[in-house]
mmCIF file of C-alpha atoms in Angstrom:
data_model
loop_
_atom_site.group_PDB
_atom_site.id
_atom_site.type_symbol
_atom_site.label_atom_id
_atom_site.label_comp_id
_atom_site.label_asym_id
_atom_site.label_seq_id
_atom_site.Cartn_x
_atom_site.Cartn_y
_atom_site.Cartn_z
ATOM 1 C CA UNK A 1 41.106 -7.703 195.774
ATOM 2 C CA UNK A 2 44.663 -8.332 194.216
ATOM 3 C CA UNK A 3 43.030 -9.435 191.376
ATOM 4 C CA UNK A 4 41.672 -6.485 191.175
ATOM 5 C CA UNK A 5 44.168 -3.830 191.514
ATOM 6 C CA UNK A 6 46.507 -5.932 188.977
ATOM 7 C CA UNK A 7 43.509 -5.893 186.297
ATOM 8 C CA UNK A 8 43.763 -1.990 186.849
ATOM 9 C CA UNK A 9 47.098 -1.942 186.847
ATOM 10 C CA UNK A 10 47.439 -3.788 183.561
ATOM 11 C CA UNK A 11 44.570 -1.682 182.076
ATOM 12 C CA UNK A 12 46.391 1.263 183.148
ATOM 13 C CA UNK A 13 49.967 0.653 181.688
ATOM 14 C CA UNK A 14 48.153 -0.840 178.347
ATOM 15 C CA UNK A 15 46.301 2.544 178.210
ATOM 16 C CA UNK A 16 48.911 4.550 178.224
ATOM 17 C CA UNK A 17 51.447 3.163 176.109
ATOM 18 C CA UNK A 18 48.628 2.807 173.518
ATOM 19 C CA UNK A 19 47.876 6.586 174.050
ATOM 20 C CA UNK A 20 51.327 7.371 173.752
ATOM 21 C CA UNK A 21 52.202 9.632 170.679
ATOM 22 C CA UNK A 22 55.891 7.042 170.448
ATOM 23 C CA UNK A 23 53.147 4.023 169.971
ATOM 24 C CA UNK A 24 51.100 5.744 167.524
ATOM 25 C CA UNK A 25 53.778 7.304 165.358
ATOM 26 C CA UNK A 26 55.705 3.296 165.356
ATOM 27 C CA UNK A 27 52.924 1.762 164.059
ATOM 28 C CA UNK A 28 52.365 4.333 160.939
ATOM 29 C CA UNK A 29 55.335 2.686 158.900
ATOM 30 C CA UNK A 30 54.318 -0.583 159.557
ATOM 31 C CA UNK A 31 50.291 -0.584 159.066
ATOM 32 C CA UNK A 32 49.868 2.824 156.921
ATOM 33 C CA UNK A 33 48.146 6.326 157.291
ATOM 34 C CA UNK A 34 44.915 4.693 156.005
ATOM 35 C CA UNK A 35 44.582 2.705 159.390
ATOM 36 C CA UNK A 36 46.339 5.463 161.147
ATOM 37 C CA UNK A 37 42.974 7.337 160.411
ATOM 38 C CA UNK A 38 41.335 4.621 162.422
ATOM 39 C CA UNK A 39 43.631 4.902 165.543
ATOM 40 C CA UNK A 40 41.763 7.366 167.823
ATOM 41 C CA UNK A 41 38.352 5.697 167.289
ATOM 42 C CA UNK A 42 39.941 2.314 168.134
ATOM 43 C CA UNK A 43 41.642 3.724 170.924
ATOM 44 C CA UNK A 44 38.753 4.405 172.277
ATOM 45 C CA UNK A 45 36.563 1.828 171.716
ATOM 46 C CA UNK A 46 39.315 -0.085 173.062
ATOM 47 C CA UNK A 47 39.646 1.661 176.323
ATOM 48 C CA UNK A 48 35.512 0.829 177.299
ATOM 49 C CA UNK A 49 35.877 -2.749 176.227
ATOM 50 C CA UNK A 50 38.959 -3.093 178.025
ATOM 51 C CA UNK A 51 37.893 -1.704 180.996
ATOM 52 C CA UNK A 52 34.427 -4.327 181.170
ATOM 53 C CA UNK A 53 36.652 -7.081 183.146
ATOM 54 C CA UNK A 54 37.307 -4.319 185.714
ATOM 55 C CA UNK A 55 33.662 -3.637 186.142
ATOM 56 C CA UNK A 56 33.170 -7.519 186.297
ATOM 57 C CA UNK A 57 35.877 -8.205 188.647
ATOM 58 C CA UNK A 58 34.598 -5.120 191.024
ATOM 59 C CA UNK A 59 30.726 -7.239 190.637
ATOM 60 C CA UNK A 60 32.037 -10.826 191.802
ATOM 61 C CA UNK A 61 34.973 -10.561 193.795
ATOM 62 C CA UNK A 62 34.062 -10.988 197.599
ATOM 63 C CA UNK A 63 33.452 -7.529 198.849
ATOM 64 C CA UNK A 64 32.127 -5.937 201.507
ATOM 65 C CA UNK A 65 30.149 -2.398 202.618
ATOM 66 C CA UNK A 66 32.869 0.596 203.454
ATOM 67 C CA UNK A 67 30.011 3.349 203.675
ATOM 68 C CA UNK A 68 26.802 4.044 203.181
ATOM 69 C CA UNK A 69 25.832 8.044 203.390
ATOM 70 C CA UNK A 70 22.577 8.076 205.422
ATOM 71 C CA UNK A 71 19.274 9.996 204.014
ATOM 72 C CA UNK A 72 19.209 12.824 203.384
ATOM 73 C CA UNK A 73 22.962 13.677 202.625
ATOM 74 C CA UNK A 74 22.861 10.085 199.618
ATOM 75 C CA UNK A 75 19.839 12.406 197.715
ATOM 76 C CA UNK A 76 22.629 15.122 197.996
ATOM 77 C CA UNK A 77 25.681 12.903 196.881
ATOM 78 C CA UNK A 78 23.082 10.884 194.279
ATOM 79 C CA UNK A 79 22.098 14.897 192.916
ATOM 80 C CA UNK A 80 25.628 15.752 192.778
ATOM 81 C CA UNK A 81 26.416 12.753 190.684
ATOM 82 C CA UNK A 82 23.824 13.240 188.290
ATOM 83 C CA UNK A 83 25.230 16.997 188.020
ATOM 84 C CA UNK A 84 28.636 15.721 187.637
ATOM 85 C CA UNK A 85 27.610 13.646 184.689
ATOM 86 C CA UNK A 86 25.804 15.819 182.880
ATOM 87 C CA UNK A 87 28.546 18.645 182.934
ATOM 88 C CA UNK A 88 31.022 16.240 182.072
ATOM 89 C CA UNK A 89 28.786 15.437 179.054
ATOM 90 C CA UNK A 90 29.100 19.197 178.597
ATOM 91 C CA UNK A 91 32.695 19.525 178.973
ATOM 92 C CA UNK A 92 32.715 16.904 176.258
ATOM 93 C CA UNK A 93 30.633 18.949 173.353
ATOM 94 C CA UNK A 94 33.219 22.109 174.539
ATOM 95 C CA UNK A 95 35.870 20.302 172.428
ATOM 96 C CA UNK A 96 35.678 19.675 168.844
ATOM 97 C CA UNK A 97 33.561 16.393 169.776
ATOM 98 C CA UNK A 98 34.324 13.978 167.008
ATOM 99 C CA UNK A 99 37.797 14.651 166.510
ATOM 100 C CA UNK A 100 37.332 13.917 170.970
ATOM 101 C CA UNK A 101 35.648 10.094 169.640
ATOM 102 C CA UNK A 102 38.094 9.698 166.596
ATOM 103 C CA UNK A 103 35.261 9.889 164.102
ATOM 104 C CA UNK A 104 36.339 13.346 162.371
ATOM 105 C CA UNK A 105 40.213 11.481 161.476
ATOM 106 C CA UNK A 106 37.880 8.894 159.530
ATOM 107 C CA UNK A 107 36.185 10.997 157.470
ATOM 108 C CA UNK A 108 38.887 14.183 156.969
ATOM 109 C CA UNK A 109 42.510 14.830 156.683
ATOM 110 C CA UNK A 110 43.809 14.744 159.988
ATOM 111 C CA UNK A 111 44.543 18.525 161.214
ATOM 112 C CA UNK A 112 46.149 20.572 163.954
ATOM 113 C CA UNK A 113 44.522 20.563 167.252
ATOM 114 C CA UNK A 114 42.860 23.724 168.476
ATOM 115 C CA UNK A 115 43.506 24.682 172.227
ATOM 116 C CA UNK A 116 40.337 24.709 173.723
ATOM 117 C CA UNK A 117 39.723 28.160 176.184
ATOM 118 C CA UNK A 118 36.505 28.371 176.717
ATOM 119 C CA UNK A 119 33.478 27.155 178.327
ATOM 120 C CA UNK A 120 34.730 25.559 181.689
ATOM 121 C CA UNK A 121 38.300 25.124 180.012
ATOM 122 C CA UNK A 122 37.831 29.146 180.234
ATOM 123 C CA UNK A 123 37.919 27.629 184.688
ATOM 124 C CA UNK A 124 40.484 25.107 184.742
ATOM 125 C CA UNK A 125 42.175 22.958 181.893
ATOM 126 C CA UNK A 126 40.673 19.165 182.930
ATOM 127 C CA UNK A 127 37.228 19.628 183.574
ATOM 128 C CA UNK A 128 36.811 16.065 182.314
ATOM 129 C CA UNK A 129 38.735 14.754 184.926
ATOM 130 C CA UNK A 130 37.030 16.995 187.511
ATOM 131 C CA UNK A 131 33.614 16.234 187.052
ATOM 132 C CA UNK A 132 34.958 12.087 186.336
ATOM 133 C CA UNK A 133 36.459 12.342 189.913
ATOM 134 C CA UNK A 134 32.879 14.191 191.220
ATOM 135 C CA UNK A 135 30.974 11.231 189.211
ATOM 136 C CA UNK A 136 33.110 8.586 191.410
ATOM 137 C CA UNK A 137 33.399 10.099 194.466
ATOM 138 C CA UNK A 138 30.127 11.391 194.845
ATOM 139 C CA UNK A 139 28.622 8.096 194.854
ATOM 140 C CA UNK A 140 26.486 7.885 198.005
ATOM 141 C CA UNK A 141 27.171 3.403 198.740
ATOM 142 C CA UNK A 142 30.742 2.696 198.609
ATOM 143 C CA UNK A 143 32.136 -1.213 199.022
ATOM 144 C CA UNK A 144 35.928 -1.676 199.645
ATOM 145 C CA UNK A 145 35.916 -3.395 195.792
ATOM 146 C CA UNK A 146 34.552 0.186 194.369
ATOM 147 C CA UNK A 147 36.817 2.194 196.847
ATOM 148 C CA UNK A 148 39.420 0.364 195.023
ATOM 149 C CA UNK A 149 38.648 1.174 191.748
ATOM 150 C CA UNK A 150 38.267 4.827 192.181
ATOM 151 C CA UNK A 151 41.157 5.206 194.019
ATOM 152 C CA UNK A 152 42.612 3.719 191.308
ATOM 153 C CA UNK A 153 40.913 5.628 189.088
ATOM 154 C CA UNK A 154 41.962 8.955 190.889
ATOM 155 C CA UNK A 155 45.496 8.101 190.971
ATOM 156 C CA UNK A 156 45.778 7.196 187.606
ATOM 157 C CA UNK A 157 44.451 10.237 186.193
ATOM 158 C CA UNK A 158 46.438 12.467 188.296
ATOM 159 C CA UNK A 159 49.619 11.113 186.982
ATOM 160 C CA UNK A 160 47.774 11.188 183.009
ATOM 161 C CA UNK A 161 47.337 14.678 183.338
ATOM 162 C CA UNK A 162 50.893 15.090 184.577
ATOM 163 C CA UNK A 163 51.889 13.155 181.456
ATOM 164 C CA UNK A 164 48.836 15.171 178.989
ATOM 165 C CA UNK A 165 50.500 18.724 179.925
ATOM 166 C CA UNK A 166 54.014 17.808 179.179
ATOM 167 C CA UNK A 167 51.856 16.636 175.344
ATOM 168 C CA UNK A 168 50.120 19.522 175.664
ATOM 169 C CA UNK A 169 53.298 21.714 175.985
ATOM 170 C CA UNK A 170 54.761 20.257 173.353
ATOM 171 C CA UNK A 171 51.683 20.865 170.757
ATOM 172 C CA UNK A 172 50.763 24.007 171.473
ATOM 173 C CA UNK A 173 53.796 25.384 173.145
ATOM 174 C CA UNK A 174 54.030 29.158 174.574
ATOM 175 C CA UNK A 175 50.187 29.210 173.926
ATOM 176 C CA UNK A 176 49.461 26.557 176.143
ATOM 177 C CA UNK A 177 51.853 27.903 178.874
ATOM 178 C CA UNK A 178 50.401 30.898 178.649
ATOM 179 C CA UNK A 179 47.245 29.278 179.372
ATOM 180 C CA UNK A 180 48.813 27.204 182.118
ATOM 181 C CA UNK A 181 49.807 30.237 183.781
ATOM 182 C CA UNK A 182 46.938 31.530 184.994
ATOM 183 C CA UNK A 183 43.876 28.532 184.868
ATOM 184 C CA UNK A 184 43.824 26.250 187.112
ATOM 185 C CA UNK A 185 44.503 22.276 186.578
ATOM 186 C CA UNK A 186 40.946 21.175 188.202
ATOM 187 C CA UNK A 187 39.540 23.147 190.758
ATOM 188 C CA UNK A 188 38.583 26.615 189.803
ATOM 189 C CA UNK A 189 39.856 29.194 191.784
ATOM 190 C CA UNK A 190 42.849 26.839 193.259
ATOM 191 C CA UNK A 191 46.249 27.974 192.718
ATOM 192 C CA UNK A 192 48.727 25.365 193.167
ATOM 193 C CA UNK A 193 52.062 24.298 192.144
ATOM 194 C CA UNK A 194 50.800 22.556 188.785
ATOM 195 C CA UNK A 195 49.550 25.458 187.365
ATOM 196 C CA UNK A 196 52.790 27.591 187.498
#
């Protein structure tokens, strides 16, 4: 399980100092605005490839059964992960899509971002991470290796969107305070701390 946690852990930091705004802008001078263009659809690709040894380790480390959600409540958690997907997939096409994947900066001149308000951003401003977190947790058949990888998973993007809002401030400033102000972070209809 150590093994584990530290190949999370390493994906983790590697992720975020790559999606750092600091890492991007210190590369610029030193491999161009031509590969700059490039960056986001790397990133990405980068982040799924780089996360396949977690999924490996998770497969063929010893592991064991934590729970198993007996019938009929699994149909229920299996339905509510299929729903979870799909509106994620939804939440997705809400933003400007391939500017989302990185394939708009190869094409075009890379522009402003647009604060998006609407759809289920209209409910609460991470509904990617909110239906992610239903897509894990939801998952009727839990092993201790899986438990630890969505924990993981959970903890890690709690703190990114910690780190995303302070971005967030910064590019779109009193608009996206404003907008702070009165949606939620992920729950709809939860008023908390973070969204003050």
């Amino acid at each position: 399980m150590i093994w584990l946690i530290l190949a999370i852990l390493l994906w983790g930091v590697v992720h975020s100092v790559t999606a750092s705004l600091g890492f991007k802008e210190s590369l610029r001078p030193v491999l161009g605005n031509g590969f700059m263009r490039l960056y986001r659809l790397l990133y990405n690709l980068f982040s799924v490839i780089s996360f396949i040894p977690i999924l490996y380790l998770m497969v063929v480390l010893p592991d064991e059964s934590l729970y198993q959600a007996p019938s009929p409540l699994n149909y229920v958690m299996l339905a509510g992960q299929g729903i979870s997907a799909v509106l994620l997939v939804v939440a997705v096409l809400q933003t400007d899509t391939l500017s989302f994947v990185g394939l708009r900066q190869v094409f075009e001149e890379e522009r402003p971002g647009k604060l998006v308000k609407s759809g289920f951003y209209r409910f609460m401003r991470h509904p990617l991470y909110t239906f992610g977190l239903l897509t894990l947790w939801l998952s009727p058949s839990v092993t201790i290796n899986r438990f630890v990888v969505y924990l993981s998973l959970t903890v890690y993007i709690l703190v990114g969107a910690y780190f995303e809002e302070r971005k967030l401030l910064r590019e779109f400033g009193q608009e996206y305070a404003d907008y702070k102000s009165v949606t939620p972070m992920l729950i709809p209809g939860l008023r908390i701390g973070g969204n003050k």
